[in-house]
CSV table of C-alpha atoms (C1' of nucleotides) in Angstrom, one decimal:
chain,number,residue,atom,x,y,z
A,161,UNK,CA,-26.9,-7.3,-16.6
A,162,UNK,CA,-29.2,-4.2,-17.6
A,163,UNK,CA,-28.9,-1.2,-15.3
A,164,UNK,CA,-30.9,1.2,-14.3
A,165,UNK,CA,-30.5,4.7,-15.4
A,166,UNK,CA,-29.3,5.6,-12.1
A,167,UNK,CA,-26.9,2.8,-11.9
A,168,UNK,CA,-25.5,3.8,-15.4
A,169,UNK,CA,-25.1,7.2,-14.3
A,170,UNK,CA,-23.3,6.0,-11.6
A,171,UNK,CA,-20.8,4.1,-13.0
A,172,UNK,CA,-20.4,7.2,-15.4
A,173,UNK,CA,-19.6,9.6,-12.6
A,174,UNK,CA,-17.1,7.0,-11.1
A,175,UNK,CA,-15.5,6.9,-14.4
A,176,UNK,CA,-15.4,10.2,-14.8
A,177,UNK,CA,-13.9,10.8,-11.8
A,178,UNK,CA,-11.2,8.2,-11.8
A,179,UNK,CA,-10.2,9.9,-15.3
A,180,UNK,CA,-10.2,13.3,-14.1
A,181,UNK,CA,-8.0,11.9,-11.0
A,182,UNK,CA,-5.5,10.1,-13.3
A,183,UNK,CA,-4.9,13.2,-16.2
A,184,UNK,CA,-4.5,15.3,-13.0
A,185,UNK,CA,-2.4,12.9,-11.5
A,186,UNK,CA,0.4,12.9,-15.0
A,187,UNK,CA,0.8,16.2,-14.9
A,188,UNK,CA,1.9,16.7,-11.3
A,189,UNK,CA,2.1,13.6,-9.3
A,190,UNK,CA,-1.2,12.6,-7.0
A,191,UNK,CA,-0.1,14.0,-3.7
A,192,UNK,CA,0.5,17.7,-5.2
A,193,UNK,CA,-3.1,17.1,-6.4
A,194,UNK,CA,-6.1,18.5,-3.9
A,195,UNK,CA,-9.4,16.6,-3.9
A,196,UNK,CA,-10.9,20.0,-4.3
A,197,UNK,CA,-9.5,20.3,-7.8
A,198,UNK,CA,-10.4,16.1,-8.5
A,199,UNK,CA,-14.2,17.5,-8.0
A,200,UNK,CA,-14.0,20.3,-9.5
A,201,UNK,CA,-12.8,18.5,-12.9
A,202,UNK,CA,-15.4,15.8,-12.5
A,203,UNK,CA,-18.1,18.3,-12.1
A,204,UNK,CA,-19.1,17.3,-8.5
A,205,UNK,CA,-18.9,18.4,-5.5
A,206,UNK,CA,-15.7,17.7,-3.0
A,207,UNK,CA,-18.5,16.1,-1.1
A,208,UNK,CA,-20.2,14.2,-3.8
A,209,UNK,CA,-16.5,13.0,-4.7
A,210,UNK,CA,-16.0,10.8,-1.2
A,211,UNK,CA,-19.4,9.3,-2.1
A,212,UNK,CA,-18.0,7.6,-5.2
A,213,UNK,CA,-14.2,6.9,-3.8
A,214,UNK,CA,-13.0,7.0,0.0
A,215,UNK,CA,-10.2,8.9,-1.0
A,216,UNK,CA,-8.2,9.9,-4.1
A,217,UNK,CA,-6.3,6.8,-4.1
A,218,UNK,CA,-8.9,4.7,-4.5
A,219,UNK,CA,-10.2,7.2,-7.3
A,220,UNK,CA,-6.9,6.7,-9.2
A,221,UNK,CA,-6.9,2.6,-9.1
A,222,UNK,CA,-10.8,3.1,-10.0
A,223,UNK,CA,-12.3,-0.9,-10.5
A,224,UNK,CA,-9.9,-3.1,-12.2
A,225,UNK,CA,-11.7,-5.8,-14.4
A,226,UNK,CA,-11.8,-8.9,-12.0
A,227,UNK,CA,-11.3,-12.6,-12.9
A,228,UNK,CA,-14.7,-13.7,-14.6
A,229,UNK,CA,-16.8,-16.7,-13.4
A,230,UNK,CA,-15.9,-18.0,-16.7
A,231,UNK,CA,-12.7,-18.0,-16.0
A,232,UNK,CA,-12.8,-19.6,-13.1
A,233,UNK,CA,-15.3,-22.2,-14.2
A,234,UNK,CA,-12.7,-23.1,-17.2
A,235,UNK,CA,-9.8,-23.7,-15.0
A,236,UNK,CA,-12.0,-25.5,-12.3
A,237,UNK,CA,-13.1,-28.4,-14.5
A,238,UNK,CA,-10.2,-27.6,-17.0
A,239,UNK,CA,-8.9,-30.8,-19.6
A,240,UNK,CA,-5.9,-29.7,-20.9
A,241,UNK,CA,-2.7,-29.5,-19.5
A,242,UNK,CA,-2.6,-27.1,-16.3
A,243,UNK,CA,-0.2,-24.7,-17.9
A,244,UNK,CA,-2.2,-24.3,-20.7
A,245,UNK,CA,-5.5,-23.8,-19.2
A,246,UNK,CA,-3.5,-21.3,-16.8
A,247,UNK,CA,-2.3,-19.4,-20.0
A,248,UNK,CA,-5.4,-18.9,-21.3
A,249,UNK,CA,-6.6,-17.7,-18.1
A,250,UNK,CA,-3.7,-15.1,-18.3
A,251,UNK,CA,-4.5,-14.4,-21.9
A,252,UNK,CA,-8.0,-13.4,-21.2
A,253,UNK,CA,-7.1,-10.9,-18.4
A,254,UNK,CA,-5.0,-9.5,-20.0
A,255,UNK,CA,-7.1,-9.1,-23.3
A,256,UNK,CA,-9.5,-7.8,-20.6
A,257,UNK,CA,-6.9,-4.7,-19.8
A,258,UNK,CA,-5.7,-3.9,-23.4
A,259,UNK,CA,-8.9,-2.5,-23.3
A,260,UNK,CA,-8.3,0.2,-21.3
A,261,UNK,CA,-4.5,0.4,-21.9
A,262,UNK,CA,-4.3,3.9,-21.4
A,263,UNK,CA,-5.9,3.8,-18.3
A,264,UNK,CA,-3.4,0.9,-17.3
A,265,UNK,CA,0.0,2.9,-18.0
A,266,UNK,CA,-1.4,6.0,-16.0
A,267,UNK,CA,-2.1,3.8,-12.8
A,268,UNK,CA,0.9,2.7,-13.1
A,269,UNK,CA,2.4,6.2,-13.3
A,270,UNK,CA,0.6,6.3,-9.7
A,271,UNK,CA,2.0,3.2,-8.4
A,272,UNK,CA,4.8,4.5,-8.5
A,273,UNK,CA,5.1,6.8,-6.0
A,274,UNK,CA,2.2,6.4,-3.8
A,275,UNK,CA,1.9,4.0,-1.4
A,276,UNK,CA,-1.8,4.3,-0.8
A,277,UNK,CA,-2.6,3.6,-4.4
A,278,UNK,CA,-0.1,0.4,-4.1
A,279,UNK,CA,-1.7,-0.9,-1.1
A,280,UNK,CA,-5.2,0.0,-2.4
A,281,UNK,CA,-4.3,-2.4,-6.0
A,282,UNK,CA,-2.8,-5.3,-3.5
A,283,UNK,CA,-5.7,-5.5,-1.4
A,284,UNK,CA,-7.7,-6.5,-4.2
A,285,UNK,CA,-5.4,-8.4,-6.5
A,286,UNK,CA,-4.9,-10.4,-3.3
A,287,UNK,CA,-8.9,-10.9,-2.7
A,288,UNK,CA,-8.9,-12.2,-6.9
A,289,UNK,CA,-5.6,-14.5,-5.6
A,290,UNK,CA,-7.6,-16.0,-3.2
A,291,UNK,CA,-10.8,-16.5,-5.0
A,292,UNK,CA,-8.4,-18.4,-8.1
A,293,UNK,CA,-6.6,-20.2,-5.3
A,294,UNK,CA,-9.9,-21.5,-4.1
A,295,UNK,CA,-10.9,-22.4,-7.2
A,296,UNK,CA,-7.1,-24.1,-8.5
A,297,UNK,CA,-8.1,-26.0,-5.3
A,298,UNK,CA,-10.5,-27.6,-6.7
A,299,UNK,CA,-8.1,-28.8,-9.4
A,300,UNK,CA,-5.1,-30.1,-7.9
A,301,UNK,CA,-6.2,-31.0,-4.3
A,302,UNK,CA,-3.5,-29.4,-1.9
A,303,UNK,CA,-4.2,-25.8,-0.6
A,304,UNK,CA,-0.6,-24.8,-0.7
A,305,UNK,CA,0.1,-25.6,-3.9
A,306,UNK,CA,-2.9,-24.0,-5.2
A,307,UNK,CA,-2.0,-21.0,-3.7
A,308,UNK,CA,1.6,-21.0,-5.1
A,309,UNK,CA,0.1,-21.6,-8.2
A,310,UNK,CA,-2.4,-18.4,-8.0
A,311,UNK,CA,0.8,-16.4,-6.8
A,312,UNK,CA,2.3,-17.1,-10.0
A,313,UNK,CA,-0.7,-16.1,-12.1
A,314,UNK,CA,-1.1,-13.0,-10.7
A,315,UNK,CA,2.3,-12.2,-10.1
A,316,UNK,CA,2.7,-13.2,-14.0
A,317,UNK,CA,-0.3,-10.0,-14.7
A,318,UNK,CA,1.6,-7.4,-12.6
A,319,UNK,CA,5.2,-8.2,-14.3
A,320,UNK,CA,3.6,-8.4,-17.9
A,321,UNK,CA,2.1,-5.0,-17.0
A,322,UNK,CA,5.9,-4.1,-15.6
A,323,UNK,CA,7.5,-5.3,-18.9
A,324,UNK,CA,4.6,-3.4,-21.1
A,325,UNK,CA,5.8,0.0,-20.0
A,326,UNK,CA,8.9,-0.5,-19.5
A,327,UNK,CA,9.2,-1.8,-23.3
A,328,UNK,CA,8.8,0.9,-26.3
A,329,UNK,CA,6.9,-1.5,-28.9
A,330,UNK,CA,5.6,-4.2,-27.1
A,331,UNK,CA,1.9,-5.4,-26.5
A,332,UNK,CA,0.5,-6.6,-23.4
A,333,UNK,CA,-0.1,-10.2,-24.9
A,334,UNK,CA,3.9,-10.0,-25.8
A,335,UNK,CA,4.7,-9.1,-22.7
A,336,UNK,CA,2.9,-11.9,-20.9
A,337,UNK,CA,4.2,-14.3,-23.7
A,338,UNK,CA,7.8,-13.4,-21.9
A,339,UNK,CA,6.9,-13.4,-18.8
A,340,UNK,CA,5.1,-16.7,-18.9
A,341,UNK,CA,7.6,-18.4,-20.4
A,342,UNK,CA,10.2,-17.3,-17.8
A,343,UNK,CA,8.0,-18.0,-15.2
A,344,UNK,CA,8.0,-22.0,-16.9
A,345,UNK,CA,12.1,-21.6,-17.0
A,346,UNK,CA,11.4,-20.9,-13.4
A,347,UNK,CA,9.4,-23.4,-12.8
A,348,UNK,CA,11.8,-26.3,-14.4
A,349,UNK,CA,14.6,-25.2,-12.6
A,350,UNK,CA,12.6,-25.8,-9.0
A,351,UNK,CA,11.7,-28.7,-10.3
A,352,UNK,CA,14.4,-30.2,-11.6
A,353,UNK,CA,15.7,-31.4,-8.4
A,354,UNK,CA,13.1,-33.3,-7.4
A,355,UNK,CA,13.2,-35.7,-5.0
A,356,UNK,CA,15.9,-34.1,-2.5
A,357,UNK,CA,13.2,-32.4,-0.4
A,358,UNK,CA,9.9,-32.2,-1.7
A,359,UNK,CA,8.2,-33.1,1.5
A,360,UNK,CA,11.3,-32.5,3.9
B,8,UNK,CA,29.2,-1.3,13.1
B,9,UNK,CA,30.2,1.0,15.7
B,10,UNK,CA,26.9,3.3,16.6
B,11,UNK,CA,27.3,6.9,17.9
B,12,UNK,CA,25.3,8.2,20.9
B,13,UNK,CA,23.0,10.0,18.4
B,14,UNK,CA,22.3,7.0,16.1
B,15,UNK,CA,22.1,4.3,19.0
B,16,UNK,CA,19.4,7.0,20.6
B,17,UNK,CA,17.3,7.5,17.0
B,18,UNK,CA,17.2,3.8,16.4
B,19,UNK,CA,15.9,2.8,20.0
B,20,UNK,CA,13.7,6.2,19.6
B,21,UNK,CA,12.4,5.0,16.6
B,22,UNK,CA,11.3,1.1,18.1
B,23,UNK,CA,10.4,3.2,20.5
B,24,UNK,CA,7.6,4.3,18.2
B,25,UNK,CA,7.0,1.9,16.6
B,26,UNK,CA,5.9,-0.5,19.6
B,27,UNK,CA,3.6,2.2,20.9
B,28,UNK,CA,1.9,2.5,17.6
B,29,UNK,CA,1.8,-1.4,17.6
B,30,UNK,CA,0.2,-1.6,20.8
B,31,UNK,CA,-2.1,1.2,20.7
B,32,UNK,CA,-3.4,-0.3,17.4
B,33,UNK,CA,-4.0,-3.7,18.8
B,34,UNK,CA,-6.3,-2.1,21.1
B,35,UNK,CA,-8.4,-0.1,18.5
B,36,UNK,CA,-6.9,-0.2,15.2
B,37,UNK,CA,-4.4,1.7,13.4
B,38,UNK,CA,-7.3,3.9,11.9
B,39,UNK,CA,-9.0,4.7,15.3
B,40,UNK,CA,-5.8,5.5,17.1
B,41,UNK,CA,-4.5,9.7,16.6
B,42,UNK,CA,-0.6,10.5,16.0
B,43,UNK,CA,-1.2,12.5,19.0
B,44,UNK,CA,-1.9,9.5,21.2
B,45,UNK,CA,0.7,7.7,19.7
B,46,UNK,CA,3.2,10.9,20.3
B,47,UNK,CA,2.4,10.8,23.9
B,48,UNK,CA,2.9,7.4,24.6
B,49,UNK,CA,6.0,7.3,22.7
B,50,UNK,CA,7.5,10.2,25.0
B,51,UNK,CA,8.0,12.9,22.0
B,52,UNK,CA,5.9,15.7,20.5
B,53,UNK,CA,3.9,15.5,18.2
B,54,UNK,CA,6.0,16.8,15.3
B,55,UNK,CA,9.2,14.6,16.7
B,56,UNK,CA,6.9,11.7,15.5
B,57,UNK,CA,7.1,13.0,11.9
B,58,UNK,CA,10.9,13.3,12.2
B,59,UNK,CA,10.7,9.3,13.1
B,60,UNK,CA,8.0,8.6,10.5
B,61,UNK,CA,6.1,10.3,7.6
B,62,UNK,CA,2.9,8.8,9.1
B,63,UNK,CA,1.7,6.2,11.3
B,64,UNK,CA,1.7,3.6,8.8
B,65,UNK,CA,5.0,4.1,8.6
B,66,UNK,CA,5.8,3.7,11.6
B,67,UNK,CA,3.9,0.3,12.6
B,68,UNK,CA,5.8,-1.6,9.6
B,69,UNK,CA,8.9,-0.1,11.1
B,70,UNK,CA,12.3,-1.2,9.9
B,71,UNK,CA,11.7,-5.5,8.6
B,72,UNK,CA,14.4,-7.0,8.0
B,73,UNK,CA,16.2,-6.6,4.7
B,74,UNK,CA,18.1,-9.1,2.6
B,75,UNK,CA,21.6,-9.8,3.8
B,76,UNK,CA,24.8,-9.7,1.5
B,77,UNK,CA,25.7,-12.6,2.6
B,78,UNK,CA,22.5,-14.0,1.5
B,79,UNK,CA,22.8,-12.4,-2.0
B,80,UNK,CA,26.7,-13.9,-2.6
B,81,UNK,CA,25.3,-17.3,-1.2
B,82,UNK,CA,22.9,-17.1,-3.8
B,83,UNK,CA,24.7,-15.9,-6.7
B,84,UNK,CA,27.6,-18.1,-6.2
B,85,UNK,CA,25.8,-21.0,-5.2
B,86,UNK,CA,27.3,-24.4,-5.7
B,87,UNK,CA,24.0,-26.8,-4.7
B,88,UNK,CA,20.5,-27.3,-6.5
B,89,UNK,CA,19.0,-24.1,-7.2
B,90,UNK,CA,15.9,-25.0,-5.1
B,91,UNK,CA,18.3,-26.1,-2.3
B,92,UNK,CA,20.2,-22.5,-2.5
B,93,UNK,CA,16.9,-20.6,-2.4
B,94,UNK,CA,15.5,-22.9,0.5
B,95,UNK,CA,18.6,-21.9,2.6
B,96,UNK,CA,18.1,-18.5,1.4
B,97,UNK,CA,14.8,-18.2,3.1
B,98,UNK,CA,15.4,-20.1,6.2
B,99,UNK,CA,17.9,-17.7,7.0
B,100,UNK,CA,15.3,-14.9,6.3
B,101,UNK,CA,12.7,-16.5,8.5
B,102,UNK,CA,15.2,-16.9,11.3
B,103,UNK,CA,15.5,-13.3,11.5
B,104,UNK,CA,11.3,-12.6,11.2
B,105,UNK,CA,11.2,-15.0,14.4
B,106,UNK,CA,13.3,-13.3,16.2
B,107,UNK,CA,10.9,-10.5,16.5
B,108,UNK,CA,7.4,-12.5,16.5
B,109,UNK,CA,5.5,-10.5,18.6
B,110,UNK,CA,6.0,-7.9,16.2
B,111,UNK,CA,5.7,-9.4,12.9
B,112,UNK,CA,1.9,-10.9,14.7
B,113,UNK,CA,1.3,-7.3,15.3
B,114,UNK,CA,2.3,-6.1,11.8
B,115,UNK,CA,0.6,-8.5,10.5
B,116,UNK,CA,-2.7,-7.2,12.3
B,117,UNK,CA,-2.1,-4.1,10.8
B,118,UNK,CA,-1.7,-5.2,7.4
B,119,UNK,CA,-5.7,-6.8,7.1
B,120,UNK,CA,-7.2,-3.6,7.5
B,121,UNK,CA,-5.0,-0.8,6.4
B,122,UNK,CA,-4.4,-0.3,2.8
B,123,UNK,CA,-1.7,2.2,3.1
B,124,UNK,CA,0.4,0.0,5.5
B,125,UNK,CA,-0.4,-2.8,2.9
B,126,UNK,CA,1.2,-0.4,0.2
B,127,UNK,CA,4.1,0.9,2.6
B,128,UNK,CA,5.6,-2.8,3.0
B,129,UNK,CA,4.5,-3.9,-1.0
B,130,UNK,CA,7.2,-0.9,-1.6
B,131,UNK,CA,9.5,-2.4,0.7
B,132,UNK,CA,9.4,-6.1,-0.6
B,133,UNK,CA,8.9,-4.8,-3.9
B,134,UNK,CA,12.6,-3.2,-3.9
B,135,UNK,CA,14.0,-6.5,-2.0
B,136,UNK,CA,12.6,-8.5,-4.8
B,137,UNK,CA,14.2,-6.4,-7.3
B,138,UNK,CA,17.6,-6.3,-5.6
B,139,UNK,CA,17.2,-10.6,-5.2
B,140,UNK,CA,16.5,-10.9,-9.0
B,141,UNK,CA,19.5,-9.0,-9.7
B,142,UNK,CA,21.1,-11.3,-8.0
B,143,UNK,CA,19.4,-14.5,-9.2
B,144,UNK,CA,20.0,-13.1,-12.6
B,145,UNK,CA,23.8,-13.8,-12.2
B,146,UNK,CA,22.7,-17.4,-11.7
B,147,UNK,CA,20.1,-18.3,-14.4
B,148,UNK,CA,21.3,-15.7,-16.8
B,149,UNK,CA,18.2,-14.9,-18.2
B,150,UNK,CA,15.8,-11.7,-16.4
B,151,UNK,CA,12.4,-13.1,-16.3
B,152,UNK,CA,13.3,-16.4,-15.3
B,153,UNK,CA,15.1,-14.5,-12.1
B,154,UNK,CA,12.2,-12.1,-12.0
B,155,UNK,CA,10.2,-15.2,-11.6
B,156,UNK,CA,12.5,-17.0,-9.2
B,157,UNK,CA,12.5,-13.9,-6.8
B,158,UNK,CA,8.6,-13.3,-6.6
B,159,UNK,CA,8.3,-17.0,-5.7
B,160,UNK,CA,10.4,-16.5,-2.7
B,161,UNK,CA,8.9,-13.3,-1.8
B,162,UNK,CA,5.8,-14.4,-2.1
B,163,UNK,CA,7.0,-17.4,0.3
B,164,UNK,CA,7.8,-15.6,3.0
B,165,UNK,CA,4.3,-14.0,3.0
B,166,UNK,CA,2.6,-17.0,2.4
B,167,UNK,CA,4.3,-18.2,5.5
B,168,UNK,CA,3.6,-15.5,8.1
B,169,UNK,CA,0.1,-16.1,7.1
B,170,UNK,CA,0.2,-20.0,7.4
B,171,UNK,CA,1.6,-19.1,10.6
B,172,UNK,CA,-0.7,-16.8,11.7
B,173,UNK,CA,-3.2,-19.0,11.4
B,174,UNK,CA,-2.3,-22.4,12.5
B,175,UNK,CA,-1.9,-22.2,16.4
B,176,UNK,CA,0.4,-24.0,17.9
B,177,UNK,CA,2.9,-23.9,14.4
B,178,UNK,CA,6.5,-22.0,14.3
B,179,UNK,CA,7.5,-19.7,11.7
B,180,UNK,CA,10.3,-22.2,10.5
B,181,UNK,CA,7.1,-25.0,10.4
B,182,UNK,CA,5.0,-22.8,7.9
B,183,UNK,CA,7.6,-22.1,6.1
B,184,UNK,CA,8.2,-25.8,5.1
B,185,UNK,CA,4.9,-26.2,4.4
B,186,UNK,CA,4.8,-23.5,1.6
B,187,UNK,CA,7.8,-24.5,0.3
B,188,UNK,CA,6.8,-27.8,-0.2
B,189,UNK,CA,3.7,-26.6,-1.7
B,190,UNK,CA,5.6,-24.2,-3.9
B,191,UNK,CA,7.9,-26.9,-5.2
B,192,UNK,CA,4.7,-29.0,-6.3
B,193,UNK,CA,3.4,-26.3,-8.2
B,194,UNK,CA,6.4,-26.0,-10.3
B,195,UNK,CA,6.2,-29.7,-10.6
B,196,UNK,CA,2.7,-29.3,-12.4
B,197,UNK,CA,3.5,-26.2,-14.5
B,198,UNK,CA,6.7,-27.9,-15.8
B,199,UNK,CA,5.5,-31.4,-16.8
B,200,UNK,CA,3.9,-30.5,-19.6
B,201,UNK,CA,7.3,-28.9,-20.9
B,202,UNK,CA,7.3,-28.8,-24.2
B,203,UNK,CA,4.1,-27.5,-25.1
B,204,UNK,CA,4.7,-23.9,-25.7
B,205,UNK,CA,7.9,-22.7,-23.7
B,206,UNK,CA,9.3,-20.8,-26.1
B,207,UNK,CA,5.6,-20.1,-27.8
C,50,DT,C1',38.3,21.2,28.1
C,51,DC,C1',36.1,24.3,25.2
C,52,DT,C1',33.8,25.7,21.1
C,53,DA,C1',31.6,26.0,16.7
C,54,DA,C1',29.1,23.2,13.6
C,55,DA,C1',25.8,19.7,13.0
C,56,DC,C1',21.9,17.8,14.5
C,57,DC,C1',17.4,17.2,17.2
C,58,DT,C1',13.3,18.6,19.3
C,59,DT,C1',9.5,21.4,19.8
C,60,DG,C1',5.5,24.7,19.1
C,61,DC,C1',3.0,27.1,16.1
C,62,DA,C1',0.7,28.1,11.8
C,63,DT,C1',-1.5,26.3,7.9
C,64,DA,C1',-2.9,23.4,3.9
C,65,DG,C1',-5.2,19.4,3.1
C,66,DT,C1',-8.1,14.9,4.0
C,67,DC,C1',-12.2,12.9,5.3
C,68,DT,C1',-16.8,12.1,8.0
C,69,DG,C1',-21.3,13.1,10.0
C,70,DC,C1',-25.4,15.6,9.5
C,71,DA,C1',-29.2,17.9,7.6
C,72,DA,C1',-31.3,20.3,3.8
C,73,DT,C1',-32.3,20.0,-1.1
C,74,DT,C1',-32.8,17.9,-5.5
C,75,DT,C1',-33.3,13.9,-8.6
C,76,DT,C1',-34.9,9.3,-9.8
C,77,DT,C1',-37.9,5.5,-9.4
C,78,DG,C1',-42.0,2.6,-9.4
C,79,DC,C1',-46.7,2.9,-9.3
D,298,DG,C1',-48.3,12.9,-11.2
D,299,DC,C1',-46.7,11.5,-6.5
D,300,DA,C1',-44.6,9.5,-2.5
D,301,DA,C1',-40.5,6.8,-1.3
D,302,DA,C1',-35.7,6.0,-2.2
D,303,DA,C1',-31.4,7.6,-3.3
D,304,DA,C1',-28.0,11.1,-4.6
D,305,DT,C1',-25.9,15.7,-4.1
D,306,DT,C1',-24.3,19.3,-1.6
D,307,DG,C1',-22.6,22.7,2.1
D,308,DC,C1',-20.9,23.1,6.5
D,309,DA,C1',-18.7,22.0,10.7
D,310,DG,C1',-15.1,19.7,12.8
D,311,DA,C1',-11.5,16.1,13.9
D,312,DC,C1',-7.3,14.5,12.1
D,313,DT,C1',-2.9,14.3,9.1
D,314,DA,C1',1.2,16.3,7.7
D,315,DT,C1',4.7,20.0,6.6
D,316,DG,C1',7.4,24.4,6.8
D,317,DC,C1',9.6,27.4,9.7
D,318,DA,C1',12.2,29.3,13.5
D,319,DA,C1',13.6,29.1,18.2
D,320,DG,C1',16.0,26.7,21.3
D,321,DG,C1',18.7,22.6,23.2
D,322,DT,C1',22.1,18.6,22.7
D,323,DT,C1',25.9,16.0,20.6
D,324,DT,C1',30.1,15.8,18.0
D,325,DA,C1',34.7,16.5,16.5
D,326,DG,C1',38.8,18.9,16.7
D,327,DA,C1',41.9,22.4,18.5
DNA sequence: TCTAAACCTTGCATAGTCTGCAATTTTTGC
DNA sequence: GCAAAAATTGCAGACTATGCAAGGTTTAGA
């Protein structure tokens, strides 16, 4: 994990830019922005910009943290009880993005209102839904279920986020708290039926 | 339900468009094919295109189904299981996606490599969702529970086209049954261990 | 049937996005 | 220090998308 100077620099300049891209973005909405003046704030060139994002979309969403291998180990050979194991695994992305809460509220200022941006985030929230869906797989043995279940963990991320901003005083760990514990409500009442037609 | 002249014309216009942008980007992809082209072989200018559609994204998703009424009251005033209700529910809304197939293969195409088609339909399911967990809301009288309810059957429907997709010789109604069944064992799992931590 | 209003289509001009290429500068490893 | 690797930049050019204004078509009602 130890990078090179030009590596840091790298990830510096990306970061840079994705800020510049976002406080631009709050004042006047990311289409009335130019990628001229995204450049211009970053300190690089309108050229030098595409090499760090293919367009200003992708600038805006910048790199959300991913699942960790750790996280994925944990769930793979998890002991507890598969709700818990899966709440923890919620608990620990989402401690992962009250890191950068501000940056999380202003994507989802972009989110919004630009479809790019929106179908920029799903492609790769639905890459990390696949990688936990292979790896819940492992778990409980039947592909579909697995991905059901990786549906509901990530779906449980993007309405925590949803509730978050939406809510004046409100953490992101409260929010998921809610949200998770709907989402078990949910799950009960599909449940509770059993036997009628499981496996038509 | 009566159409004019005018709006029978813009709505057979409009497929119109939206086939020829299909076609043209099965051949080379969305990315490699020029609103120009598309223009052309739809028989309007250039600019009559961007009276149809903002872009060309736009104009492969087209117009998917929506979410009937009828649907919605079914749902809300539902007198069987809720997982019975909601199966019906989305039977109904995959007999509707297999009445256009060819297209929905198509879209579906599109969808893997274009990010701001990706985004376009998110935006489109996104608002269905909402408008189905109002609804569900009326049911299970709490939010997040519906919230949760609606983005499992959302997510359903997706999980089926791409079941579908990519299992030969299976029909849409087929896949469907699979996920559902799949989706009903997952809520099995997360609510056995019920009384852990609900309520936290 | 005729007509004015509403609506559509189209071409043109123009701002903005994004890529390839080649010249220049910076960083790296030795 | 120095040559190789990598990053930055300007420029040219194809493509996307919108406003505007000039015409053409449809509609509704007298």
């Amino acid at each position: 994990m130890t990078l090179s100077l030009r590596e840091k620099r790298r990830q510096e300049t990306g970061l840079q830019i994705q800020k510049a891209t976002l406080e631009l973005a709050m004042k006047s909405g990311l289409d009335n922005v130019t990628t001229d003046e995204i450049a211009a704030k970053s300190g690089v060139s309108t050229r030098t910009f595409f090499n760090y994002y293919p367009n200003k979309e992708a600038a805006a969403i910048g790199h959300p943290p991913r699942f960790t291998q750790a996280q994925m180990d944990a769930l793979r050979v998890g002991s507890g009880p598969l709700a818990a194991d899966l709440k923890q695994f919620l608990d620990i992305h989402i401690a992962a993005l009250s890191e950068r809460e501000d940056i999380v509220r202003m994507v989802g200022n972009v989110l919004r209102s630009n479809d790019k941006a929106r179908g920029i985030l799903e492609g790769l929230l639905s890459a990390e839904r696949g990688v936990l869906a292979e790896a819940l797989c492992a778990r409980v043995n039947d592909r579909q279920t697995a991905t059901s279940l990786a549906n509901n963990v990530t779906s449980a991320i993007r309405a925590a986020i949803l509730l978050w901003r939406q809510e004046e005083g409100m953490t992101l760990g409260s929010a998921l708290d809610v949200v998770w514990s709907g989402l078990l409500d949910a799950a009960l009442l599909l449940s509770s039926t059993q036997n009628n037609e499981a496996k038509s």
